[in-house]
Short mmCIF file of C-alpha atoms in Angstrom, two decimals:
data_model
loop_
_atom_site.label_atom_id
_atom_site.label_comp_id
_atom_site.label_asym_id
_atom_site.label_seq_id
_atom_site.Cartn_x
_atom_site.Cartn_y
_atom_site.Cartn_z
CA ASP A 2 11.35 -14.50 5.28
CA THR A 3 9.74 -11.57 3.47
CA GLU A 4 6.51 -11.55 5.38
CA VAL A 5 4.71 -9.01 7.46
CA THR A 6 2.29 -10.83 9.75
CA GLN A 7 -0.81 -9.17 11.15
CA THR A 8 -3.15 -10.49 13.81
CA PRO A 9 -6.02 -10.88 14.10
CA LYS A 10 -7.27 -11.19 10.51
CA HIS A 11 -10.77 -10.11 11.53
CA LEU A 12 -11.99 -8.16 14.55
CA VAL A 13 -15.43 -7.06 15.63
CA MET A 14 -15.57 -4.65 18.54
CA GLY A 15 -18.10 -2.48 20.29
CA MET A 16 -17.71 1.24 20.67
CA THR A 17 -16.77 0.90 24.34
CA ASN A 18 -14.23 -1.88 23.85
CA LYS A 19 -10.44 -1.69 23.97
CA LYS A 20 -8.58 -3.88 21.52
CA SER A 21 -5.17 -4.07 19.88
CA LEU A 22 -3.94 -4.92 16.42
CA LYS A 23 -0.53 -6.55 16.12
CA CYS A 24 2.06 -6.54 13.38
CA GLU A 25 5.35 -8.43 13.21
CA GLN A 26 8.22 -8.55 10.74
CA HIS A 27 11.54 -10.40 10.88
CA MET A 28 13.24 -8.80 7.89
CA GLY A 29 15.33 -6.43 9.98
CA HIS A 30 13.38 -3.46 8.66
CA ARG A 31 13.75 -0.27 10.65
CA ALA A 32 10.61 1.50 9.49
CA MET A 33 7.06 0.33 10.14
CA TYR A 34 3.77 1.85 9.09
CA TRP A 35 0.04 1.72 9.75
CA TYR A 36 -2.34 2.39 6.89
CA LYS A 37 -6.14 2.53 6.91
CA GLN A 38 -8.12 1.39 3.89
CA LYS A 39 -11.85 2.00 3.58
CA ALA A 40 -13.87 -0.13 1.17
CA LYS A 41 -13.12 0.63 -2.48
CA LYS A 42 -10.61 3.32 -1.50
CA PRO A 43 -6.81 3.49 -1.55
CA PRO A 44 -4.79 3.00 1.64
CA GLU A 45 -4.15 6.14 3.67
CA LEU A 46 -1.12 6.56 5.87
CA MET A 47 -1.77 6.84 9.61
CA PHE A 48 1.59 6.46 11.37
CA VAL A 49 5.26 5.89 10.60
CA TYR A 50 7.79 4.54 13.07
CA SER A 51 11.47 4.70 12.26
CA TYR A 52 14.02 3.11 14.57
CA GLU A 53 11.20 2.45 17.05
CA LYS A 54 10.31 6.13 17.36
CA LEU A 55 7.16 7.75 16.03
CA SER A 56 8.18 9.82 13.02
CA ILE A 57 4.87 10.68 11.40
CA ASN A 58 1.35 10.99 12.78
CA GLU A 59 -1.03 11.98 10.00
CA SER A 60 -3.39 13.81 12.36
CA VAL A 61 -4.97 10.57 13.48
CA PRO A 62 -7.58 10.80 16.30
CA SER A 63 -6.30 9.85 19.74
CA ARG A 64 -8.64 6.86 19.91
CA PHE A 65 -5.91 5.20 17.78
CA SER A 66 -2.70 4.77 19.74
CA PRO A 67 0.36 3.20 18.09
CA GLU A 68 3.16 1.48 19.95
CA CYS A 69 6.47 0.01 18.80
CA PRO A 70 7.80 -2.24 21.61
CA ASN A 71 10.83 -3.31 19.57
CA SER A 72 12.16 -3.24 16.04
CA SER A 73 10.09 -6.26 14.97
CA LEU A 74 6.73 -5.41 16.48
CA LEU A 75 4.15 -2.72 15.91
CA ASN A 76 0.85 -2.45 17.74
CA LEU A 77 -2.20 -0.30 17.22
CA HIS A 78 -4.30 0.16 20.34
CA LEU A 79 -7.96 0.95 19.77
CA HIS A 80 -10.33 2.57 22.24
CA ALA A 81 -13.78 4.13 21.94
CA LEU A 82 -13.93 3.69 18.18
CA GLN A 83 -16.82 4.77 16.00
CA PRO A 84 -18.61 2.74 13.32
CA GLU A 85 -16.95 4.90 10.66
CA ASP A 86 -13.59 3.53 11.82
CA SER A 87 -14.52 0.18 10.31
CA ALA A 88 -11.90 -0.54 7.66
CA LEU A 89 -8.98 -2.74 6.64
CA TYR A 90 -5.92 -1.80 8.70
CA LEU A 91 -2.68 -2.55 6.93
CA CYS A 92 0.76 -2.76 8.45
CA ALA A 93 3.88 -2.32 6.33
CA SER A 94 7.62 -2.24 6.82
CA SER A 95 10.61 -1.04 4.83
CA GLN A 96 14.31 -1.53 5.26
CA GLY A 97 15.62 1.95 4.88
CA LEU A 98 15.70 5.09 2.85
CA ALA A 99 14.18 5.06 -0.61
CA THR A 100 17.45 6.43 -1.95
CA SER A 101 19.19 3.25 -0.93
CA GLY A 102 17.07 1.30 -3.36
CA GLN A 103 15.74 -0.69 -0.47
CA GLY A 104 12.93 1.55 0.61
CA GLU A 105 9.95 -0.21 -0.86
CA ALA A 106 7.26 -1.14 1.61
CA PHE A 107 6.16 -4.71 2.27
CA PHE A 108 2.55 -5.02 3.38
CA GLY A 109 0.79 -7.47 5.64
CA GLN A 110 -2.56 -9.06 4.81
CA GLY A 111 -4.41 -6.62 6.99
CA THR A 112 -6.90 -6.75 9.85
CA ARG A 113 -10.49 -6.21 8.83
CA LEU A 114 -12.05 -4.24 11.67
CA THR A 115 -15.77 -3.83 12.19
CA VAL A 116 -17.00 -1.45 14.88
CA VAL A 117 -20.57 -2.08 16.02
CA ALA B 8 2.63 17.90 -2.42
CA GLN B 9 2.55 14.81 -4.56
CA SER B 10 -0.61 13.38 -6.03
CA VAL B 11 -1.43 10.41 -8.22
CA THR B 12 -4.23 10.12 -10.75
CA GLN B 13 -5.59 6.86 -12.05
CA LEU B 14 -8.24 7.91 -14.53
CA ASP B 15 -9.69 4.45 -15.13
CA SER B 16 -11.63 3.07 -12.18
CA GLN B 17 -12.26 -0.19 -14.01
CA VAL B 18 -10.70 -1.85 -17.05
CA PRO B 19 -12.45 -4.91 -18.53
CA VAL B 20 -10.36 -7.08 -20.81
CA PHE B 21 -10.50 -10.55 -22.31
CA GLU B 22 -8.02 -13.23 -21.35
CA GLU B 23 -4.77 -13.20 -23.40
CA ALA B 24 -5.39 -9.62 -24.55
CA PRO B 25 -2.89 -6.83 -23.78
CA VAL B 26 -3.71 -4.25 -21.14
CA GLU B 27 -2.49 -0.82 -20.07
CA LEU B 28 -3.41 0.77 -16.75
CA ARG B 29 -2.77 4.50 -16.68
CA CYS B 30 -1.11 6.49 -13.94
CA ASN B 31 -0.17 10.16 -13.91
CA TYR B 32 1.55 11.94 -11.06
CA SER B 33 2.21 15.50 -10.08
CA SER B 34 5.09 16.60 -7.97
CA SER B 35 7.47 19.52 -7.80
CA VAL B 36 10.35 17.28 -6.75
CA SER B 37 11.85 14.00 -7.90
CA VAL B 38 9.67 11.08 -6.96
CA TYR B 39 9.81 7.35 -6.73
CA LEU B 40 6.95 5.46 -8.35
CA PHE B 41 5.40 2.12 -7.54
CA TRP B 42 2.66 -0.20 -8.71
CA TYR B 43 0.98 -2.43 -6.14
CA VAL B 44 -1.64 -5.14 -6.69
CA GLN B 45 -4.34 -6.07 -4.19
CA TYR B 46 -6.27 -9.31 -4.58
CA PRO B 47 -9.65 -9.60 -2.82
CA ASN B 48 -9.35 -9.62 0.97
CA GLN B 49 -5.58 -9.40 0.78
CA GLY B 50 -2.85 -6.88 1.53
CA LEU B 51 -0.82 -5.10 -1.12
CA GLN B 52 1.93 -6.76 -3.15
CA LEU B 53 4.62 -4.76 -4.93
CA LEU B 54 4.57 -5.33 -8.68
CA LEU B 55 7.40 -3.01 -9.66
CA LYS B 56 9.13 0.21 -8.79
CA TYR B 57 10.95 3.09 -10.46
CA LEU B 58 13.71 4.72 -8.43
CA SER B 59 16.15 5.88 -11.12
CA GLY B 60 17.95 4.64 -14.21
CA SER B 61 16.23 2.88 -17.09
CA THR B 62 12.76 4.22 -17.69
CA LEU B 63 11.39 0.80 -18.61
CA VAL B 64 10.87 -1.21 -15.48
CA LYS B 65 10.06 -4.90 -15.43
CA GLY B 66 8.18 -6.41 -12.53
CA ILE B 67 6.67 -9.65 -11.37
CA ASN B 68 3.97 -11.66 -13.13
CA GLY B 69 4.95 -10.33 -16.57
CA PHE B 70 4.08 -6.69 -15.84
CA GLU B 71 6.19 -3.74 -16.91
CA ALA B 72 5.88 0.03 -16.66
CA GLU B 73 7.47 2.99 -18.37
CA PHE B 74 8.43 6.17 -16.58
CA ASN B 75 7.85 9.23 -18.76
CA LYS B 76 9.06 12.38 -17.07
CA SER B 77 7.84 14.79 -19.74
CA GLN B 78 4.32 13.38 -19.55
CA THR B 79 4.54 12.70 -15.80
CA SER B 80 3.21 9.22 -16.41
CA PHE B 81 3.99 5.72 -15.18
CA HIS B 82 1.63 3.43 -17.09
CA LEU B 83 1.50 -0.28 -16.31
CA ARG B 84 1.35 -2.82 -19.15
CA LYS B 85 1.07 -6.53 -19.69
CA PRO B 86 1.13 -8.08 -23.17
CA SER B 87 -1.21 -10.98 -22.33
CA VAL B 88 -3.39 -11.11 -19.22
CA HIS B 89 -4.70 -14.13 -17.34
CA ILE B 90 -7.90 -14.61 -15.37
CA SER B 91 -5.74 -14.62 -12.24
CA ASP B 92 -4.69 -11.01 -12.93
CA THR B 93 -8.16 -9.85 -11.88
CA ALA B 94 -7.44 -7.53 -8.95
CA GLU B 95 -7.19 -3.91 -7.86
CA TYR B 96 -4.07 -2.10 -9.02
CA PHE B 97 -2.71 0.95 -7.21
CA CYS B 98 -0.14 3.39 -8.47
CA ALA B 99 1.78 5.12 -5.69
CA VAL B 100 4.37 7.86 -5.33
CA SER B 101 6.81 8.79 -2.62
CA LYS B 102 8.99 11.83 -2.33
CA GLY B 103 12.16 9.81 -2.77
CA THR B 104 13.72 10.75 0.51
CA GLY B 105 13.20 9.35 3.94
CA PHE B 106 10.95 6.44 4.59
CA GLN B 107 8.08 5.35 2.43
CA LYS B 108 5.35 7.90 2.92
CA LEU B 109 3.36 6.52 0.02
CA VAL B 110 0.54 8.43 -1.61
CA PHE B 111 -1.75 6.11 -3.53
CA GLY B 112 -3.96 6.68 -6.53
CA THR B 113 -7.62 5.73 -6.33
CA GLY B 114 -6.97 2.36 -7.91
CA THR B 115 -7.97 0.59 -11.12
CA ARG B 116 -9.93 -2.62 -11.01
CA LEU B 117 -8.74 -4.98 -13.75
CA LEU B 118 -11.45 -7.45 -14.74
CA VAL B 119 -10.25 -10.30 -16.93
CA SER B 120 -12.91 -12.48 -18.49
CA PRO B 121 -12.62 -15.67 -20.57
#
């Protein structure tokens, strides 16, 4: 199983709503990532979790709150978002360090989020 | 800090023709280089990677890339493209240590027509 599964595939939410994006992998990977991709732009890193601890936060606004309940799951909690937060949110995972030759990231299909 | 430049935002090509998508990087340290493909409304799929060793890297779907340290380039090539290769292609770099903090180029849209 080399899949990263994201749910839901599409999400429409109002600016006062609270919602969560979910990501799951069963490859035994110890690093998981959230990326944000605006239309016709490259993905931009938001957060990195390694061994279930937050390693990198790329100065993301607090209305985005990541959570890693266990080594297979990664959530992104959303609250009070703005229309400009509408984007494709991609989850990824990697097994280990790049130097081990096993560090490449596997991406999920993404959640397309629309904030109205 | 690393950065990646993909000069061509769009490359039109006819089916069965060869194609080269250009990627240049800048970094003061050793880097690892990747090419990812994104089909419409999909996530990213790894095409190939350069970590070390042979500078000619072969990937999936008949793609290959050559790492050129002196020219700081990692161009992607395919000798004969198919309609199904129409997609967005991203070159990416990571610092080569730690986990994959990837920095992506702006992408090149490959348009294959009959």
